[in-house]
PDB file of C-alpha atoms in Angstrom:
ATOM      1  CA  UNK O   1     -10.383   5.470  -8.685  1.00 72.00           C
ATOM      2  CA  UNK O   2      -6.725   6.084  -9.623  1.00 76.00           C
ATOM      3  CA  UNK O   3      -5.813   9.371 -11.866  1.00 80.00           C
ATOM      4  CA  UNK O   4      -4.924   7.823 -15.630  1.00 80.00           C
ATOM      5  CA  UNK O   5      -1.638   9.225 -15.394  1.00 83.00           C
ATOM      6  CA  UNK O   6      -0.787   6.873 -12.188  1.00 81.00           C
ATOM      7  CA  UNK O   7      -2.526   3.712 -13.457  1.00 86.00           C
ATOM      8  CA  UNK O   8       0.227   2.332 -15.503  1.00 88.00           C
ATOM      9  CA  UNK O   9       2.505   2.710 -11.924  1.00 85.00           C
ATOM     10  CA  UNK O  10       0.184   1.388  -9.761  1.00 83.00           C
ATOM     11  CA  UNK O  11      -0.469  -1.471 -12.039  1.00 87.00           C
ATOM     12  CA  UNK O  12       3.257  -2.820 -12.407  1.00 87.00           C
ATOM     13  CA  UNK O  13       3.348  -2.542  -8.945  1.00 81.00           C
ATOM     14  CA  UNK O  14       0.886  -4.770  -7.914  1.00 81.00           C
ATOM     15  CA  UNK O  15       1.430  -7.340 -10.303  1.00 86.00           C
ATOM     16  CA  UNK O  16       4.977  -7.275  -9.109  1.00 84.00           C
ATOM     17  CA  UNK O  17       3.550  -7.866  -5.754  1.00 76.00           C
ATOM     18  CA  UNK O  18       1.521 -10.595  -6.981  1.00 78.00           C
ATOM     19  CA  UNK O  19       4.573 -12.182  -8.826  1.00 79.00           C
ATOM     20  CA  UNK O  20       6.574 -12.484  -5.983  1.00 74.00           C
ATOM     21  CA  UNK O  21       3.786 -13.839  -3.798  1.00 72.00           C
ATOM     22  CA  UNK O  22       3.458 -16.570  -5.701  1.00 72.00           C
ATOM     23  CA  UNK O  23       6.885 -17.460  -6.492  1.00 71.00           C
ATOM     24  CA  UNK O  24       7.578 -17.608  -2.758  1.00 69.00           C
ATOM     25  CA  UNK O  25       4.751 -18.670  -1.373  1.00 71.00           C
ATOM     26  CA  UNK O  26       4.015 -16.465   1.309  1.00 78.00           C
ATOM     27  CA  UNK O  27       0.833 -14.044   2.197  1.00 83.00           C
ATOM     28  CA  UNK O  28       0.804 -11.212   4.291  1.00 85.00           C
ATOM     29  CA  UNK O  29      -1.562  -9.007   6.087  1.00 89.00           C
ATOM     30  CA  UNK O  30      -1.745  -5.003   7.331  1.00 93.00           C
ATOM     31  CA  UNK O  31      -3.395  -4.396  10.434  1.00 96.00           C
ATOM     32  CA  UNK O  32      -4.109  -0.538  10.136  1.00 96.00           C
ATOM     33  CA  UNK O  33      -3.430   1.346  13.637  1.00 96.00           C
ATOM     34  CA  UNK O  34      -3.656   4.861  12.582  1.00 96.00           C
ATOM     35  CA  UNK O  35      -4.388   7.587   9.810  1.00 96.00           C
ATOM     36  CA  UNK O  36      -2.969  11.306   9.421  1.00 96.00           C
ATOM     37  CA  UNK O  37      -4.646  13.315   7.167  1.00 97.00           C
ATOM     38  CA  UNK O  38      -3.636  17.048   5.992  1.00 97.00           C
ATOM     39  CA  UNK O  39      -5.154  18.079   2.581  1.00 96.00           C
ATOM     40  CA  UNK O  40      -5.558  15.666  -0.048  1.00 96.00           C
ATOM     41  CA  UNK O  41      -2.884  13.421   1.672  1.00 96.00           C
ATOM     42  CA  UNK O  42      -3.227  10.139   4.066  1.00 96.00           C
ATOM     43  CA  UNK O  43      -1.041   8.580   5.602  1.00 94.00           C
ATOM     44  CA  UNK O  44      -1.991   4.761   7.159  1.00 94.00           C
ATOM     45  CA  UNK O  45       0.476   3.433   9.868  1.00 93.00           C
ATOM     46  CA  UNK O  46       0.041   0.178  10.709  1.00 94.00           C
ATOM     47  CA  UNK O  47       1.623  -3.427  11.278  1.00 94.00           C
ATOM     48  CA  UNK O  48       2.556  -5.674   8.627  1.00 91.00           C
ATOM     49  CA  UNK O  49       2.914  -9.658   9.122  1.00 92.00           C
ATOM     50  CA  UNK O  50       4.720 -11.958   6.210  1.00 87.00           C
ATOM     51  CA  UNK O  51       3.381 -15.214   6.628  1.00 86.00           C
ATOM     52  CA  UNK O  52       4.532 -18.613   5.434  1.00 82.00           C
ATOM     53  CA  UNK O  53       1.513 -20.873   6.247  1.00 77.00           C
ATOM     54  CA  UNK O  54       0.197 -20.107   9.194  1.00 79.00           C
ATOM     55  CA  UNK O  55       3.572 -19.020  10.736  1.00 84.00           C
ATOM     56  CA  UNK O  56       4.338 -15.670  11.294  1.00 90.00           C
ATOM     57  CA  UNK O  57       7.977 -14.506   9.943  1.00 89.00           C
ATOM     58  CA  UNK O  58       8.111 -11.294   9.839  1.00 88.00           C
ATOM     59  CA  UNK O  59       6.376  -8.036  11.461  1.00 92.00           C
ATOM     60  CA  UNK O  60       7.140  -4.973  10.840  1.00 90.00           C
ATOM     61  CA  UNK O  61       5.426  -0.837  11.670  1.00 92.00           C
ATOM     62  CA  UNK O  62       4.964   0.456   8.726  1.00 92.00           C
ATOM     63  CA  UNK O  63       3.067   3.670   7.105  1.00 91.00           C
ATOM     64  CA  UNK O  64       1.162   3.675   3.513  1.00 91.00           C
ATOM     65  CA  UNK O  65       1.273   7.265   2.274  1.00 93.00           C
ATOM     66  CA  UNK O  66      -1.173   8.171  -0.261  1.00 92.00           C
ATOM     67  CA  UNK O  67      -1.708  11.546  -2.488  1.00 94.00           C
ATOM     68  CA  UNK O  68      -5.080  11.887  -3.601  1.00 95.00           C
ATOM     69  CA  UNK O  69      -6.744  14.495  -6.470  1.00 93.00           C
ATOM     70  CA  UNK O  70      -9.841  15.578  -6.901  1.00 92.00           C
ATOM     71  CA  UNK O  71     -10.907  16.255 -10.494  1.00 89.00           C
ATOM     72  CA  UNK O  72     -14.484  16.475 -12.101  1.00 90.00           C
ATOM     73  CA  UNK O  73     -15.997  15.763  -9.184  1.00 92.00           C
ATOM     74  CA  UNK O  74     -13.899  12.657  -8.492  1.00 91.00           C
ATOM     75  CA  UNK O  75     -11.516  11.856  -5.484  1.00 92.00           C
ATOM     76  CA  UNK O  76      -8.674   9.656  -7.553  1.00 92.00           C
ATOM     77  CA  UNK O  77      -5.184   8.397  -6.126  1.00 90.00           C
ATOM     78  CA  UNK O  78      -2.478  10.131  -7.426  1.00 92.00           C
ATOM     79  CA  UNK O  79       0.508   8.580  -6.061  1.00 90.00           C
ATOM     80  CA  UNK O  80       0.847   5.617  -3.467  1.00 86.00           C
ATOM     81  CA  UNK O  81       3.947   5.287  -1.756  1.00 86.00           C
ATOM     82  CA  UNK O  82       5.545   2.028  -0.714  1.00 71.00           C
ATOM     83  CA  UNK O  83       6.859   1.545   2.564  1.00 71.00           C
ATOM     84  CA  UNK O  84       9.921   0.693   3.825  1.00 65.00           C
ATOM     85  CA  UNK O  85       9.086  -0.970   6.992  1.00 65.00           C
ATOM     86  CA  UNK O  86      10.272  -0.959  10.767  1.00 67.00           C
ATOM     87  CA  UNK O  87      11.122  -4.602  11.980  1.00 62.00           C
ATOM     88  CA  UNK O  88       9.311  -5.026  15.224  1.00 54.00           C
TER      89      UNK O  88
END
């Protein structure tokens, strides 16, 4: 679930992922490696490929950090942090 008052967020930011997928053309994948966790917040470290095709063009370590809440019994995302990514 993702809190109401991050949804909007969230939302434009994956559709602006999914825009510039397909205007380029490329797919990616995130091989998760690792996961901190202190509180109600995770972060995910990980590799990161950007394909074209089958051809690998770029790789990168990156980390996902994520704030969760928990409300009315619910565990929700709060805020989602995009990474800026270490070129490998």
């Amino acid at each position: 679930h993702v809190s109401f008052e991050y949804f909007a967020k969230l939302q434009a930011l994956l559709l602006a992922d999914v825009a510039r997928i397909a205007r380029n053309e490329v797919s990616s994948v995130f091989y998760p490696m690792g996961i901190k966790i202190s509180g109600l917040k995770a972060v995910i470290e990980g590799q990161h490929l950007g394909m074209v095709g089958e051809q690998v063009v770029q790789k990168k370590m990156i980390s996902y950090s994520m704030q969760f809440k928990y409300q009315h019994g619910r565990i929700m995302i709060e805020s989602f942090d995009v990474p800026i990514g270490k070129e490998l």
